[in-house]
Coordinates of C-alpha atoms in Angstrom, one line a residue:
M1406 CA 2.5 -18.8 8.7
D1407 CA 4.3 -20.9 11.3
R1408 CA 1.2 -23.0 11.7
R1409 CA 0.7 -23.7 8.0
D1410 CA 1.6 -27.1 6.5
S1411 CA 5.1 -26.7 5.2
A1412 CA 4.3 -29.2 2.5
S1413 CA 1.7 -26.9 0.9
V1414 CA 3.0 -23.4 1.7
N1415 CA 6.6 -22.3 1.1
V1416 CA 7.5 -18.9 2.6
H1417 CA 10.7 -17.2 1.4
F1418 CA 12.0 -14.2 3.2
D1419 CA 14.6 -11.6 2.0
S1420 CA 13.7 -12.4 -1.6
N1421 CA 14.3 -9.3 -3.8
I1422 CA 12.0 -9.8 -6.9
T1423 CA 13.4 -7.8 -9.7
H1424 CA 11.2 -8.8 -12.7
V1425 CA 8.0 -10.7 -13.4
D1426 CA 7.5 -12.3 -16.8
L1427 CA 3.8 -12.9 -17.4
E1428 CA 4.4 -14.6 -20.8
S1429 CA 6.5 -17.4 -19.3
S1430 CA 4.7 -17.3 -15.9
A1431 CA 8.0 -16.7 -14.1
I1432 CA 9.4 -14.3 -11.5
F1433 CA 13.1 -13.4 -11.1
V1434 CA 14.7 -13.1 -7.6
E1435 CA 17.8 -11.2 -8.6
E1436 CA 19.1 -13.4 -11.5
D1437 CA 17.4 -16.6 -10.3
R1438 CA 14.4 -17.6 -12.3
K1439 CA 11.4 -19.1 -10.4
G1440 CA 8.3 -20.8 -11.9
P1441 CA 6.3 -21.3 -13.9
Y1442 CA 3.3 -20.4 -11.8
D1443 CA -0.4 -20.8 -12.5
L1444 CA -1.3 -17.6 -10.6
I1445 CA 0.7 -14.6 -9.6
V1446 CA -0.7 -12.2 -6.9
G1447 CA 1.2 -8.9 -6.3
C1448 CA 0.9 -7.5 -2.8
D1449 CA 4.2 -5.7 -3.2
G1450 CA 3.3 -2.1 -2.3
S1451 CA 3.0 1.2 -4.1
N1452 CA 6.1 0.6 -6.2
S1453 CA 4.8 -2.8 -7.3
I1454 CA 6.9 -5.0 -9.6
V1455 CA 3.8 -7.0 -10.4
R1456 CA 1.9 -3.9 -11.4
S1457 CA 4.7 -2.9 -13.7
A1458 CA 4.4 -6.3 -15.3
L1459 CA 0.7 -5.8 -15.8
Q1460 CA 1.4 -2.5 -17.5
T1461 CA 4.0 -4.1 -19.8
Y1462 CA 2.0 -7.2 -20.8
S1463 CA -1.4 -5.7 -21.1
P1464 CA -2.8 -4.8 -24.6
P1465 CA -2.7 -1.0 -25.4
N1466 CA -5.4 1.2 -23.7
T1467 CA -6.5 -1.5 -21.3
F1468 CA -4.5 -1.3 -18.1
S1469 CA -3.6 2.2 -16.7
F1470 CA -2.7 3.7 -13.3
K1471 CA -1.6 7.0 -11.8
Q1472 CA 0.9 7.3 -9.1
R1473 CA 1.9 10.4 -7.2
K1474 CA 4.4 11.3 -4.5
L1475 CA 2.1 12.7 -1.8
L1476 CA 4.4 14.1 0.9
P1477 CA 8.1 15.0 1.4
G1478 CA 8.2 12.6 4.4
C1479 CA 9.5 9.1 4.4
F1480 CA 9.6 6.2 6.8
K1481 CA 11.1 2.8 7.8
V1482 CA 9.7 0.1 10.0
A1483 CA 11.5 -2.3 12.3
R1484 CA 10.4 -5.0 14.7
I1485 CA 11.7 -5.8 18.2
E1486 CA 10.9 -8.9 20.3
T1487 CA 10.4 -7.0 23.6
M1488 CA 8.4 -3.9 24.1
P1489 CA 10.6 -1.0 25.5
P1490 CA 10.5 -1.3 29.3
L1491 CA 10.0 2.4 29.7
M1492 CA 6.8 2.4 27.6
D1493 CA 3.2 1.2 28.2
P1494 CA 3.1 -2.4 26.7
E1495 CA -0.6 -2.0 25.8
S1496 CA -0.6 1.3 24.1
V1497 CA 0.7 2.9 20.9
G1498 CA 3.3 5.4 21.9
L1499 CA 4.8 8.5 20.1
M1500 CA 8.4 9.3 20.7
L1501 CA 9.7 12.8 19.9
P1502 CA 13.5 13.4 19.5
E1503 CA 15.5 15.2 22.1
T1504 CA 16.7 17.6 19.3
K1505 CA 13.5 19.1 18.0
S1506 CA 15.0 20.2 14.7
L1507 CA 16.1 16.6 13.9
G1508 CA 12.7 16.1 12.1
I1509 CA 12.4 12.4 13.0
T1510 CA 9.6 10.9 15.1
A1511 CA 9.0 7.3 16.2
F1512 CA 5.7 5.4 16.7
V1513 CA 5.8 2.3 18.9
E1514 CA 3.0 -0.2 18.5
P1515 CA 2.7 -3.3 20.6
T1516 CA 2.5 -6.7 18.8
V1517 CA 1.3 -10.1 19.8
G1518 CA 3.7 -11.9 22.1
G1519 CA 5.1 -8.9 23.9
G1520 CA 7.1 -7.4 21.0
A1521 CA 6.7 -4.1 19.2
C1522 CA 6.8 -2.5 15.8
I1523 CA 8.5 0.8 15.5
L1524 CA 7.9 3.2 12.6
F1525 CA 10.6 5.9 12.2
A1526 CA 9.3 8.8 10.1
G1527 CA 11.4 11.7 8.8
R1528 CA 12.5 13.4 5.6
L1529 CA 15.0 12.4 3.0
S1530 CA 18.4 13.8 3.7
N1531 CA 19.5 16.7 1.6
A1532 CA 23.2 16.3 2.3
D1533 CA 26.0 13.7 2.2
D1534 CA 27.7 14.9 5.3
D1535 CA 27.1 13.3 8.7
T1536 CA 26.2 16.6 10.5
T1537 CA 23.8 19.4 9.7
K1538 CA 24.1 22.8 11.2
T1539 CA 20.9 24.2 12.8
Q1540 CA 19.6 27.5 11.7
D1541 CA 19.0 28.9 15.2
S1542 CA 22.2 27.9 16.9
D1543 CA 25.8 26.7 16.4
V1544 CA 24.9 23.4 17.8
Q1545 CA 25.5 20.5 15.4
E1546 CA 22.7 18.0 15.0
T1547 CA 23.5 14.4 14.9
G1548 CA 23.6 12.8 11.4
L1549 CA 20.8 10.4 12.3
G1550 CA 18.5 11.7 9.5
S1551 CA 21.1 11.2 6.8
I1552 CA 21.9 7.7 8.2
L1553 CA 18.4 6.5 8.4
F1554 CA 16.9 8.2 5.3
P1555 CA 19.7 8.7 2.8
R1556 CA 18.9 9.8 -0.7
H1557 CA 19.5 7.3 -3.4
G1558 CA 23.1 7.2 -4.4
S1559 CA 24.3 9.4 -1.5
K1560 CA 27.5 8.7 0.3
T1561 CA 25.7 7.4 3.4
E1562 CA 23.7 4.9 1.2
R1563 CA 27.0 3.7 -0.4
E1564 CA 28.6 3.1 3.0
S1565 CA 29.5 -0.6 3.0
Q1566 CA 30.2 -1.1 6.7
P1567 CA 28.2 1.3 8.9
D1568 CA 29.1 1.4 12.6
I1569 CA 26.0 -0.3 14.1
G1570 CA 27.0 0.4 17.7
N1571 CA 27.5 4.1 17.0
I1572 CA 24.2 4.4 15.3
T1573 CA 22.5 2.6 18.2
V1574 CA 24.0 5.3 20.6
L1575 CA 22.7 8.1 18.3
I1576 CA 19.2 6.6 18.4
L1577 CA 19.3 6.3 22.2
D1578 CA 20.5 9.9 22.6
Q1579 CA 17.5 11.1 20.6
F1580 CA 14.9 8.6 21.9
P1581 CA 15.9 7.7 25.5
L1582 CA 12.6 5.9 26.1
L1583 CA 14.2 3.0 24.2
E1584 CA 16.8 2.6 26.9
G1585 CA 17.1 -0.9 28.2
T1586 CA 15.3 -2.4 25.1
P1587 CA 16.9 -5.7 24.1
G1588 CA 18.0 -6.1 20.5
L1589 CA 18.6 -2.5 19.5
D1590 CA 21.6 -3.4 17.4
D1591 CA 19.3 -5.8 15.4
L1592 CA 16.8 -3.0 15.1
V1593 CA 19.5 -0.7 13.6
Q1594 CA 20.5 -3.4 11.2
Q1595 CA 16.9 -3.8 10.0
L1596 CA 16.6 0.0 9.4
L1597 CA 19.9 0.1 7.5
S1598 CA 19.0 -2.9 5.3
Q1599 CA 15.7 -1.3 4.1
R1600 CA 15.0 1.0 1.2
T1601 CA 13.4 4.2 2.4
S1602 CA 9.6 4.2 1.9
V1603 CA 7.9 7.3 0.7
A1604 CA 4.1 8.0 0.9
D1605 CA 2.6 7.5 -2.6
S1606 CA -0.9 7.4 -3.9
V1607 CA -1.9 4.8 -6.5
K1608 CA -5.1 4.4 -8.5
C1609 CA -5.6 1.7 -11.1
N1610 CA -8.4 1.2 -13.5
I1611 CA -8.2 -2.6 -13.3
Y1612 CA -6.6 -5.1 -10.9
N1613 CA -6.0 -8.2 -13.1
S1614 CA -4.2 -9.4 -16.3
N1615 CA -5.5 -10.1 -19.7
T1616 CA -6.3 -13.7 -20.7
D1617 CA -3.3 -14.1 -23.1
V1618 CA -0.8 -14.1 -20.2
T1619 CA -0.5 -15.7 -16.7
A1620 CA -3.5 -15.1 -14.5
T1621 CA -2.4 -12.2 -12.3
A1622 CA -3.9 -9.9 -9.7
I1623 CA -2.7 -7.0 -7.5
C1624 CA -3.9 -6.3 -4.0
G1625 CA -3.5 -3.6 -1.4
D1626 CA -1.1 -0.6 -2.1
A1627 CA -0.1 -2.2 -5.4
A1628 CA -3.7 -1.5 -6.6
H1629 CA -4.8 1.5 -4.5
A1630 CA -2.4 3.3 -2.2
T1631 CA -3.5 6.3 -0.2
G1632 CA -0.1 7.0 1.5
G1633 CA -1.5 6.4 5.0
V1634 CA -3.9 9.3 4.7
S1635 CA -6.9 7.2 5.5
G1636 CA -5.3 4.8 8.0
Q1637 CA -6.9 2.0 6.1
G1638 CA -4.0 0.5 4.1
C1639 CA -3.8 -2.8 6.0
N1640 CA -7.6 -3.1 6.3
S1641 CA -8.1 -2.6 2.6
A1642 CA -5.3 -5.0 1.7
L1643 CA -7.0 -7.7 3.8
M1644 CA -10.3 -7.0 2.2
D1645 CA -8.7 -7.4 -1.2
S1646 CA -7.3 -10.8 -0.1
V1647 CA -10.7 -11.9 1.1
A1648 CA -12.4 -10.8 -2.1
L1649 CA -9.8 -12.7 -4.2
A1650 CA -10.1 -15.8 -2.1
D1651 CA -13.9 -15.7 -2.5
C1652 CA -13.5 -15.5 -6.3
L1653 CA -11.1 -18.4 -6.4
V1654 CA -13.4 -20.5 -4.3
Q1655 CA -16.3 -19.6 -6.6
H1656 CA -14.6 -20.0 -10.0
Y1657 CA -11.6 -22.2 -9.6
Q1658 CA -12.8 -25.8 -9.4
P1659 CA -10.0 -28.0 -11.1
H1660 CA -11.8 -31.2 -10.2
A1661 CA -14.4 -30.3 -12.8
C1662 CA -11.9 -29.7 -15.6
G1663 CA -12.5 -32.9 -17.6
D1664 CA -10.2 -33.8 -20.5
T1665 CA -8.7 -30.3 -21.1
V1666 CA -7.3 -29.9 -17.7
E1667 CA -4.6 -27.2 -18.2
K1668 CA -6.7 -25.1 -20.5
T1669 CA -9.8 -25.2 -18.3
K1670 CA -7.7 -24.4 -15.2
R1671 CA -6.2 -21.4 -16.9
A1672 CA -9.7 -20.2 -17.9
M1673 CA -11.0 -20.7 -14.3
L1674 CA -8.1 -18.7 -12.9
H1675 CA -8.7 -15.8 -15.3
Q1676 CA -12.4 -15.9 -14.5
S1677 CA -11.4 -15.6 -10.8
V1678 CA -9.1 -12.6 -11.2
S1679 CA -11.5 -10.8 -13.5
S1680 CA -14.3 -11.3 -11.0
Y1681 CA -12.0 -10.1 -8.3
S1682 CA -11.5 -6.8 -10.2
H1683 CA -15.3 -6.4 -10.5
K1684 CA -15.5 -6.7 -6.7
A1685 CA -12.4 -4.7 -5.6
V1686 CA -12.0 -1.8 -8.1
P1687 CA -15.1 0.1 -6.8
V1688 CA -13.9 -0.4 -3.2
G1689 CA -10.4 0.9 -4.1
W1690 CA -11.8 3.9 -5.9
A1691 CA -14.1 4.7 -3.0
L1692 CA -11.3 4.6 -0.5
Y1693 CA -9.2 6.9 -2.8
D1694 CA -12.0 9.5 -2.8
L1695 CA -12.6 9.2 0.9
S1696 CA -8.8 9.8 1.5
F1697 CA -8.2 12.7 -0.9
G1698 CA -11.6 14.4 -1.1
N1699 CA -12.1 16.4 -4.2
D1700 CA -8.3 16.2 -5.0
G1701 CA -7.9 19.9 -5.9
K1702 CA -11.4 20.5 -7.2
T1703 CA -13.7 23.0 -5.4
L1704 CA -17.3 22.7 -4.5
P1705 CA -19.7 25.5 -5.5
I1706 CA -19.7 28.1 -2.7
F1707 CA -23.1 27.2 -1.1
R1708 CA -22.3 23.4 -1.1
N1709 CA -18.9 24.2 0.3
I1710 CA -20.4 26.2 3.2
R1711 CA -22.8 23.4 3.8
A1712 CA -20.0 20.8 3.9
I1713 CA -18.0 22.9 6.3
I1714 CA -20.9 23.3 8.7
S1715 CA -21.6 19.5 8.5
N1716 CA -18.0 18.6 9.2
T1717 CA -17.9 21.0 12.1
I1718 CA -21.1 19.5 13.7
D1719 CA -19.6 16.0 13.1
S1720 CA -16.4 16.9 14.8
L1721 CA -18.1 18.6 17.8
F1722 CA -20.8 16.0 18.5
R1723 CA -19.3 12.9 16.8
G1724 CA -22.8 11.5 16.3
G1725 CA -23.8 11.8 20.0
F1726 CA -27.3 12.6 21.0
G1727 CA -28.4 11.9 17.4
I1728 CA -26.6 15.0 16.3
G1729 CA -24.4 14.8 13.2
K1730 CA -22.4 11.7 12.3
K1731 CA -19.1 10.1 13.4
P1732 CA -16.1 11.8 11.9
L1733 CA -14.9 10.1 8.7
Q1734 CA -11.7 8.7 10.2
T1735 CA -13.8 7.1 13.0
L1736 CA -16.3 5.8 10.6
L1737 CA -13.7 4.2 8.4
A1738 CA -12.1 2.5 11.3
S1739 CA -15.3 1.3 13.1
S1740 CA -18.1 0.9 10.6
T1741 CA -19.0 -2.5 9.0
S1742 CA -20.3 -0.6 5.9
S1743 CA -18.3 -0.9 2.8
F1744 CA -16.1 2.0 1.6
V1745 CA -18.4 2.2 -1.5
D1746 CA -21.5 2.7 0.8
I1747 CA -19.7 5.3 2.9
R1748 CA -18.5 7.2 -0.2
R1749 CA -22.0 7.3 -1.6
E1750 CA -23.5 8.5 1.7
R1751 CA -21.1 11.4 1.6
E1752 CA -22.0 12.5 -1.9
K1753 CA -22.7 16.0 -0.8
Y1754 CA -19.0 16.6 0.0
F1755 CA -17.8 15.8 -3.5
V1756 CA -17.8 17.6 -6.8
D1757 CA -18.0 14.5 -8.9
S1758 CA -20.6 11.8 -8.3
F1759 CA -19.4 8.3 -7.5
P1760 CA -20.0 5.9 -10.4
S1761 CA -22.8 3.4 -10.2
D1762 CA -22.3 -0.4 -9.9
Q1763 CA -23.5 -0.7 -13.5
W1764 CA -20.9 1.9 -14.7
F1765 CA -18.1 -0.1 -13.1
F1766 CA -19.3 -3.3 -14.6
N1767 CA -19.6 -1.8 -18.1
E1768 CA -16.2 -0.2 -17.9
L1769 CA -14.4 -3.3 -16.9
E1770 CA -16.2 -5.5 -19.4
Q1771 CA -15.3 -3.0 -22.2
L1772 CA -11.6 -3.3 -21.1
Y1773 CA -11.8 -7.1 -21.2
Q1774 CA -13.5 -7.0 -24.6
L1775 CA -10.9 -4.5 -26.0
G1776 CA -8.1 -6.7 -24.6
S1777 CA -9.5 -9.9 -26.2
T1778 CA -10.1 -8.2 -29.5
Q1779 CA -6.5 -6.9 -29.7
V1780 CA -5.1 -10.4 -28.7
D1781 CA -7.3 -12.1 -31.4
N1782 CA -6.1 -9.6 -34.0
R1783 CA -2.5 -10.1 -33.1
T1784 CA -2.9 -13.9 -33.2
Q1785 CA -4.5 -13.8 -36.7
S1786 CA -1.8 -11.5 -38.1

């Protein structure tokens, strides 16, 4: 972003978007109205504000999604400019707390330029107090869990002036491998200023808006979250971005608009985002299946036994000597095959067959037609 032309790209950090109005093509940062915009793209995570707007402004029975809380765990991420000196600067590291019952772990990942990204994972605090008594001893745990991961509305969350220095000491007591790392106070400030993230799953039937409102698309976890189960969240978001960019290049050609510039530009943008849905929805559904398997359904007994044996062979031989295949997680991370192709190749592991390309095309076209019909009826009335 630093290399982009500042005249063509404006980047705004620390902007809390509270509402998106697809009729007026505006977004609201707190109470400040921004816009109008020709195109809105929501890459705003599993609790997407843009997805909520799509649900609000879509005609009935056209846009739908399901969202589930997957795990009791939660996490926050902070960045530091220098890798902890006691850790390998070229490897991802796992830090376990000194107090085992604390229930917080930290993953340290090197970043470009010698810095690092640290993910703290734990559980939402059940108490307001700053200490929790362990079950196996009279030793008092530190209140680090309630400080880093407070429940919404708790006393800790309402605390207006936390003691940054004291919290830094608590973190160092539990994770001594961070000793000597510059900027720990800033790391603590980053953690305290964040809302706690919880692993969610999201599955949408369509990734774009209807033609009667602003051209809008959703990407990444806003469209298809797997809660980190597959380890492909970032990859799939980037793939969505590429798919959307390709569709814009193909369909959005404003130099060919002629006399009806604005109307034609709007039609081109809607064609772009609808084509994006055609490309991205099957991929998102495939990744969802690969992440959650049969999602509670059970294979018939003989197919189940066959699947267990195949998975065991894959885990033991990992495709070596021509025996078995690479385990799924390895395949997802290393294969150039699409998620759709991988899902179809693993059909024997699933109760339900994966839909065909024609099925996806027909379903999306029916949704577009239904939306257009409802808009026309509303306009006529």
